[in-house]
Short mmCIF file of C-alpha atoms in Angstrom, two decimals:
data_model
loop_
_atom_site.label_atom_id
_atom_site.label_comp_id
_atom_site.label_asym_id
_atom_site.label_seq_id
_atom_site.Cartn_x
_atom_site.Cartn_y
_atom_site.Cartn_z
CA MET A 1 71.07 -12.69 66.45
CA ASN A 2 67.40 -12.36 65.48
CA LEU A 3 67.03 -10.77 61.95
CA SER A 4 64.59 -8.11 61.53
CA GLU A 5 62.30 -7.75 58.42
CA ALA A 6 65.05 -6.60 56.15
CA GLY A 7 67.87 -8.93 57.03
CA GLU A 8 65.20 -11.85 56.45
CA SER A 9 64.87 -9.98 53.21
CA ARG A 10 68.41 -9.97 52.68
CA VAL A 11 69.20 -13.38 53.12
CA ARG A 12 66.00 -14.51 51.30
CA GLY A 13 67.49 -12.32 48.06
CA TYR A 14 70.69 -14.12 48.39
CA LEU A 15 69.47 -17.42 48.44
CA PHE A 16 67.19 -16.46 45.27
CA MET A 17 70.42 -15.37 43.56
CA LEU A 18 72.23 -18.44 44.56
CA GLU A 19 69.19 -20.66 43.39
CA SER A 20 68.64 -18.57 40.37
CA SER A 21 72.43 -19.26 39.26
CA LEU A 22 72.63 -22.82 40.28
CA ARG A 23 69.29 -23.92 38.04
CA THR A 24 71.30 -22.57 34.85
CA PHE A 25 73.62 -25.87 35.04
CA LEU A 26 72.55 -27.91 37.85
CA ARG A 27 69.03 -29.95 37.99
CA ARG A 28 66.51 -28.42 40.08
CA ASP A 29 66.50 -30.76 42.85
CA VAL A 30 70.30 -30.45 43.05
CA ALA A 31 70.23 -26.78 43.03
CA ALA A 32 67.55 -26.80 45.77
CA ASP A 33 69.36 -29.20 47.95
CA ALA A 34 72.65 -27.06 47.61
CA VAL A 35 70.45 -23.58 48.62
CA ARG A 36 69.14 -25.68 51.09
CA GLU A 37 72.52 -26.61 52.66
CA VAL A 38 73.78 -22.86 52.35
CA GLU A 39 70.99 -21.33 54.28
CA SER A 40 71.52 -23.90 56.55
CA HIS A 41 75.02 -22.30 57.43
CA ILE A 42 73.32 -18.87 57.32
CA ARG A 43 70.77 -19.39 59.76
CA GLU A 44 73.33 -20.98 62.04
CA ARG A 45 75.90 -18.42 61.26
CA VAL A 46 73.08 -15.64 62.35
CA ARG A 47 72.02 -17.71 65.36
CA GLU A 48 75.76 -17.47 66.88
CA THR A 49 76.40 -13.94 65.87
CA GLU A 50 76.03 -11.82 69.03
CA PRO A 51 73.39 -8.83 68.60
CA MET A 52 75.11 -5.99 66.98
CA PRO A 53 73.78 -2.58 66.78
CA ASN A 54 73.92 -2.77 63.18
CA GLU A 55 72.54 -5.84 61.76
CA ARG A 56 73.14 -4.68 58.07
CA ASP A 57 77.18 -4.83 58.57
CA ALA A 58 76.99 -8.14 60.69
CA LEU A 59 74.71 -9.40 57.76
CA ASN A 60 77.08 -8.35 55.29
CA GLN A 61 80.23 -9.44 56.86
CA LEU A 62 78.59 -13.19 57.29
CA LEU A 63 77.42 -13.23 53.85
CA GLU A 64 80.75 -11.94 52.18
CA ALA A 65 82.58 -14.94 54.26
CA LEU A 66 80.62 -17.10 51.55
CA GLY A 67 81.24 -15.20 48.99
CA PRO A 68 78.78 -13.63 46.37
CA PRO A 69 76.04 -15.92 45.25
CA HIS A 70 77.33 -15.95 41.49
CA ARG A 71 80.63 -16.80 42.64
CA LEU A 72 79.45 -19.56 44.79
CA ALA A 73 77.48 -20.52 42.03
CA ARG A 74 80.46 -20.81 39.61
CA ALA A 75 82.02 -23.17 42.11
CA TYR A 76 79.23 -25.60 42.00
CA SER A 77 79.46 -25.35 38.52
CA ALA A 78 82.92 -26.09 38.07
CA GLU A 79 82.64 -29.01 40.60
CA MET A 80 79.56 -30.88 39.75
CA ALA A 81 77.81 -29.46 36.11
CA VAL A 82 81.08 -31.71 34.54
CA ASP A 83 80.35 -34.75 36.71
CA GLU A 84 76.64 -34.71 36.43
CA ALA A 85 76.60 -34.87 32.19
CA VAL A 86 79.62 -37.12 32.55
CA SER A 87 77.60 -40.04 34.65
CA SER A 88 74.52 -39.44 32.84
CA GLY A 89 75.07 -38.62 29.32
CA ARG A 90 71.98 -36.76 28.77
CA LEU A 91 71.40 -34.08 26.45
CA GLY A 92 70.60 -31.23 28.97
CA ALA A 93 73.36 -32.15 31.27
CA THR A 94 75.95 -31.87 28.60
CA ALA A 95 74.17 -28.56 27.58
CA ARG A 96 74.56 -27.16 31.16
CA ALA A 97 77.92 -28.55 31.51
CA LEU A 98 79.04 -26.68 28.35
CA VAL A 99 77.63 -23.69 29.76
CA ALA A 100 79.29 -23.81 32.92
CA LEU A 101 82.96 -24.14 31.21
CA ALA A 102 81.67 -21.94 28.74
CA LEU A 103 81.21 -19.28 31.80
CA ASN A 104 84.41 -20.44 33.48
CA THR A 105 87.29 -20.23 31.01
CA ALA A 106 88.15 -18.68 27.62
CA ARG A 107 89.05 -22.42 26.21
CA GLY A 108 85.59 -23.71 27.55
CA PHE A 109 83.93 -20.61 25.63
CA ALA A 110 85.66 -21.52 22.37
CA VAL A 111 85.01 -25.12 22.99
CA GLY A 112 81.28 -24.65 23.86
CA LEU A 113 80.91 -22.47 20.71
CA ALA A 114 81.96 -25.02 18.64
CA PHE A 115 79.65 -27.66 20.01
CA LEU A 116 76.89 -25.39 20.01
CA ILE A 117 77.33 -24.95 16.27
CA GLY A 118 77.00 -28.52 16.04
CA TYR A 119 73.93 -28.76 17.83
CA LEU A 120 72.17 -26.19 15.91
CA ALA A 121 73.37 -27.40 12.76
CA ALA A 122 71.74 -30.66 13.81
CA ALA A 123 68.78 -29.08 14.90
CA ALA A 124 68.33 -27.21 11.78
CA LEU A 125 68.69 -30.30 9.46
CA LEU A 126 66.05 -31.99 11.99
CA ILE A 127 63.85 -29.63 11.73
CA VAL A 128 63.84 -29.48 8.04
CA ALA A 129 63.01 -33.16 7.76
CA ALA A 130 60.33 -32.68 10.58
CA MET A 131 58.48 -30.00 8.54
CA LYS A 132 57.85 -31.89 5.24
CA PRO A 133 54.92 -33.93 6.79
CA VAL A 134 53.66 -30.74 7.87
CA PHE A 135 54.29 -28.22 5.30
CA PRO A 136 54.25 -31.16 2.12
CA ASP A 137 54.85 -28.69 -0.48
CA ASN A 138 57.72 -26.60 1.16
CA VAL A 139 60.05 -28.80 2.26
CA GLY A 140 62.55 -29.97 -1.03
CA LEU A 141 64.66 -28.17 -3.89
CA ARG A 142 63.60 -24.82 -4.85
CA TRP A 143 63.95 -23.83 -8.18
CA MET A 144 62.91 -20.61 -10.17
CA ASN A 145 62.72 -20.60 -14.06
CA GLY A 146 64.70 -23.87 -14.19
CA GLU A 147 67.43 -22.03 -11.64
CA PHE A 148 68.18 -23.93 -8.34
CA ARG A 149 67.61 -21.18 -5.65
CA GLY A 150 68.44 -23.69 -2.83
CA ALA A 151 67.21 -26.70 -0.44
CA GLY A 152 65.30 -26.75 2.68
CA TRP A 153 62.23 -25.52 4.06
CA GLU A 154 60.72 -22.30 3.07
CA LEU A 155 57.86 -21.24 4.87
CA SER A 156 56.11 -19.11 1.90
CA ILE A 157 57.00 -20.08 -1.49
CA PRO A 158 56.49 -17.44 -4.02
CA PRO A 159 54.54 -17.47 -7.09
CA GLY A 160 56.32 -19.24 -9.84
CA MET A 161 58.91 -21.35 -7.62
CA VAL A 162 59.00 -24.97 -8.16
CA VAL A 163 59.84 -27.32 -5.05
CA THR A 164 60.99 -30.81 -6.27
CA HIS A 165 62.41 -34.22 -4.66
CA GLY A 166 60.74 -33.22 -0.97
CA TRP A 167 60.78 -36.31 0.64
CA TRP A 168 64.61 -37.29 -0.51
CA VAL A 169 65.24 -33.64 1.13
CA MET A 170 63.47 -34.62 4.28
CA ALA A 171 65.17 -38.26 4.31
CA ILE A 172 68.89 -36.59 3.52
CA SER A 173 68.07 -33.83 6.40
CA GLY A 174 66.79 -36.54 8.83
CA ALA A 175 69.88 -38.50 8.39
CA LEU A 176 72.35 -36.00 8.37
CA GLY A 177 70.86 -34.30 11.34
CA ALA A 178 70.52 -37.68 13.44
CA ILE A 179 74.43 -38.24 12.38
CA THR A 180 75.41 -34.47 12.94
CA LEU A 181 73.71 -34.78 16.53
CA TRP A 182 75.41 -38.40 17.22
CA LEU A 183 78.92 -36.88 16.43
CA THR A 184 78.38 -33.69 18.14
CA HIS A 185 76.44 -35.17 21.43
CA ARG A 186 79.93 -38.15 21.32
CA ALA A 187 82.41 -35.33 20.94
CA ALA A 188 80.88 -33.40 23.66
CA ARG A 189 80.59 -35.93 25.93
CA ARG A 190 84.33 -37.50 25.43
CA TYR A 191 85.35 -33.57 26.02
CA LEU A 192 83.85 -33.36 29.33
CA ARG A 193 85.44 -36.87 30.21
CA LEU A 194 88.56 -35.47 29.58
CA VAL A 195 88.06 -32.61 31.64
CA SER A 196 86.73 -34.36 34.52
CA GLU A 197 89.92 -36.68 34.23
CA ARG A 198 92.10 -34.02 34.41
CA ARG A 199 90.59 -32.03 37.24
CA GLN A 200 90.50 -35.80 39.40
CA LEU A 201 94.60 -35.32 38.85
CA ARG A 202 94.13 -31.82 40.01
CA PRO A 203 91.98 -31.92 42.85
CA GLY A 204 90.25 -28.73 44.49
CA PRO A 205 87.75 -26.09 43.94
CA GLN A 206 88.16 -24.47 40.40
CA SER A 207 87.12 -20.95 41.70
CA LEU A 208 86.70 -18.69 44.96
CA MET B 1 118.03 -19.77 50.83
CA LEU B 2 116.56 -21.04 47.64
CA THR B 3 117.05 -18.00 44.72
CA GLY B 4 117.97 -17.65 41.31
CA PHE B 5 115.02 -19.84 40.29
CA PRO B 6 112.60 -18.67 37.34
CA MET B 7 109.52 -17.26 38.78
CA THR B 8 106.81 -18.57 36.01
CA VAL B 9 104.18 -18.36 38.85
CA PRO B 10 103.47 -15.69 41.30
CA ALA B 11 104.13 -16.78 45.00
CA ASP B 12 100.68 -16.17 46.02
CA SER B 13 98.95 -18.12 43.12
CA TRP B 14 101.60 -20.74 43.83
CA THR B 15 100.05 -20.82 47.47
CA GLU B 16 96.39 -20.96 45.94
CA GLN B 17 97.41 -24.07 44.35
CA LEU B 18 98.97 -25.53 46.86
CA ARG B 19 95.47 -24.87 49.39
CA ARG B 20 93.55 -26.03 46.63
CA GLY B 21 95.35 -29.40 46.46
CA GLY B 22 95.18 -29.71 50.02
CA LEU B 23 91.61 -28.98 50.70
CA GLU B 24 89.97 -32.22 49.30
CA LEU B 25 92.25 -34.20 51.46
CA ALA B 26 91.49 -31.89 54.40
CA ILE B 27 88.04 -32.31 54.11
CA LEU B 28 87.94 -36.16 54.01
CA LEU B 29 90.05 -35.87 56.93
CA ALA B 30 87.61 -33.72 58.92
CA VAL B 31 84.62 -36.61 58.42
CA ALA B 32 87.18 -39.51 58.80
CA PRO B 33 86.49 -39.77 62.71
CA GLY B 34 82.76 -39.40 62.47
CA THR B 35 79.70 -37.60 60.92
CA ARG B 36 80.03 -33.59 60.78
CA TYR B 37 78.09 -30.97 58.69
CA GLY B 38 79.37 -28.29 56.79
CA LEU B 39 79.92 -25.74 58.76
CA GLU B 40 81.14 -28.06 61.76
CA ILE B 41 83.72 -29.05 58.88
CA ILE B 42 84.44 -25.17 58.20
CA ARG B 43 85.19 -24.60 61.75
CA HIS B 44 87.04 -27.54 62.26
CA LEU B 45 89.71 -26.72 59.30
CA GLN B 46 89.66 -23.23 60.29
CA GLU B 47 90.97 -24.01 63.88
CA ALA B 48 93.42 -26.49 62.32
CA THR B 49 94.89 -24.98 59.09
CA ASP B 50 94.31 -21.71 56.96
CA LEU B 51 93.06 -23.97 54.14
CA VAL B 52 89.17 -22.31 54.00
CA VAL B 53 89.83 -18.93 52.62
CA GLY B 54 86.16 -18.49 51.39
CA GLU B 55 83.50 -20.36 53.69
CA GLY B 56 81.50 -21.20 50.55
CA THR B 57 84.62 -23.07 48.93
CA ILE B 58 83.54 -26.28 51.19
CA TYR B 59 79.93 -26.92 49.90
CA PRO B 60 80.54 -27.63 46.10
CA ILE B 61 83.72 -30.05 46.95
CA LEU B 62 81.54 -31.52 49.84
CA GLY B 63 78.76 -32.13 46.81
CA ARG B 64 81.02 -33.21 44.57
CA LEU B 65 82.68 -35.79 46.61
CA THR B 66 79.08 -37.05 47.64
CA ARG B 67 78.42 -37.49 43.88
CA ASP B 68 81.80 -39.44 43.94
CA GLY B 69 80.84 -41.96 46.36
CA LEU B 70 83.44 -40.90 48.68
CA LEU B 71 81.19 -39.32 51.33
CA GLN B 72 77.67 -40.29 52.17
CA ALA B 73 74.90 -37.34 52.92
CA GLU B 74 71.98 -37.35 55.02
CA TRP B 75 69.58 -34.60 56.44
CA GLN B 76 68.91 -34.40 59.93
CA ALA B 77 66.25 -32.25 61.72
CA SER B 78 67.87 -30.47 64.42
CA ALA B 79 66.13 -28.44 67.13
CA ALA B 80 66.87 -24.73 65.04
CA HIS B 81 67.13 -25.86 61.48
CA PRO B 82 68.04 -29.11 59.29
CA ARG B 83 71.36 -29.52 58.86
CA LYS B 84 73.29 -31.85 56.30
CA TYR B 85 75.59 -34.65 57.62
CA TYR B 86 78.63 -36.31 55.70
CA ARG B 87 80.39 -39.13 56.72
CA LEU B 88 82.99 -41.34 54.77
CA THR B 89 81.73 -44.26 53.10
CA ASP B 90 84.04 -47.66 52.17
CA ALA B 91 85.42 -45.90 49.02
CA GLY B 92 86.41 -42.69 50.78
CA THR B 93 87.95 -44.46 53.78
CA ARG B 94 90.07 -46.59 50.93
CA ARG B 95 90.42 -43.00 48.85
CA LEU B 96 91.63 -41.17 51.92
CA ARG B 97 94.07 -44.00 52.87
CA VAL B 98 95.86 -43.79 49.34
CA MET B 99 95.82 -40.12 49.53
CA VAL B 100 97.31 -39.63 53.34
CA GLN B 101 100.28 -41.88 51.94
CA ASP B 102 100.81 -39.91 49.01
CA TRP B 103 100.83 -36.71 50.91
CA ARG B 104 103.32 -38.36 53.18
CA MET B 105 105.79 -39.82 50.35
CA PHE B 106 105.49 -36.37 48.23
CA ALA B 107 106.00 -34.07 51.59
CA SER B 108 109.27 -36.21 52.49
CA LYS B 109 110.41 -36.10 49.07
CA ILE B 110 110.15 -32.28 49.12
CA ASP B 111 111.68 -32.26 52.44
CA ARG B 112 114.79 -33.88 51.27
CA LEU B 113 115.08 -31.39 48.07
CA VAL B 114 114.86 -28.82 50.64
CA GLN B 115 117.46 -29.94 53.13
CA ALA B 116 119.71 -31.27 50.13
CA ALA B 117 119.34 -27.73 48.86
CA ALA B 118 120.08 -26.00 52.07
CA GLN B 119 123.35 -28.45 52.76
CA GLU B 120 124.77 -27.35 49.39
CA GLY B 121 124.04 -23.78 49.81
CA GLY B 122 125.62 -23.60 53.15
CA LYS B 123 129.11 -25.35 51.60
#
């Protein structure tokens, strides 16, 4: 069967949606390779399909056999994102794996949320530390009329407010941020390794 | 006939779990004789079994098995369009041997249980 312009557009749309979904948790080159393989599958199925009066129905049938792009992407995420994170240990890969798990299971969502809070807290502390050299007068302990008002980075300091111990706050924020990031990332990697090991004990696709 | 057992998992879900468990072994067996590409593996499994429910199921597993070092993948340009061919690696061959052995042992143990239950039920 040769595809019409509309049929070609439908196939391109399917592949575009698949690639968009895959890129949220897989490396660009891994996602592109997966899409290329699925495209090869579709092209061969189309080629071997007898010409039908209703091309749309034939194409629908063919794509339904593969499954909707978001479900196919979810199956990839369940199979590959965790393994990539465990083997590489990179922050980006770990984040992608946590997102993939959060989208797949209730437990994954809860654990992902906890790790997200950990990473955000670490990022906030590191940002405070990084802001001190940029805004030297805006980072530190904030006092108003001798009363303590808070600590950290304040973009605009109101008149009468005094900021003290800026370099101490920078040092402590930096150290706490680094420790929080290290602990969160270590816990996330340990969790993903556990997920990976459990899956190896229970082989097979997680979805579809 | 086995009756009276508490059903904690619906029968279709149990079948699904069984199918999932068998699919990885089936894929490795499909490429054991030589190189095959994705659609060829699907066709082979569809001819011999009912393990492939969704055709898309196969590709993520092939990706994981390749990442795990059990399969080696290679793109080959064919006349119509490129195809990604898979073949077993040495580690894959060893893993397959263990899996087949485990599968046979498991199946024979369950068979023995089924026969024992049938014999006791017939008394």
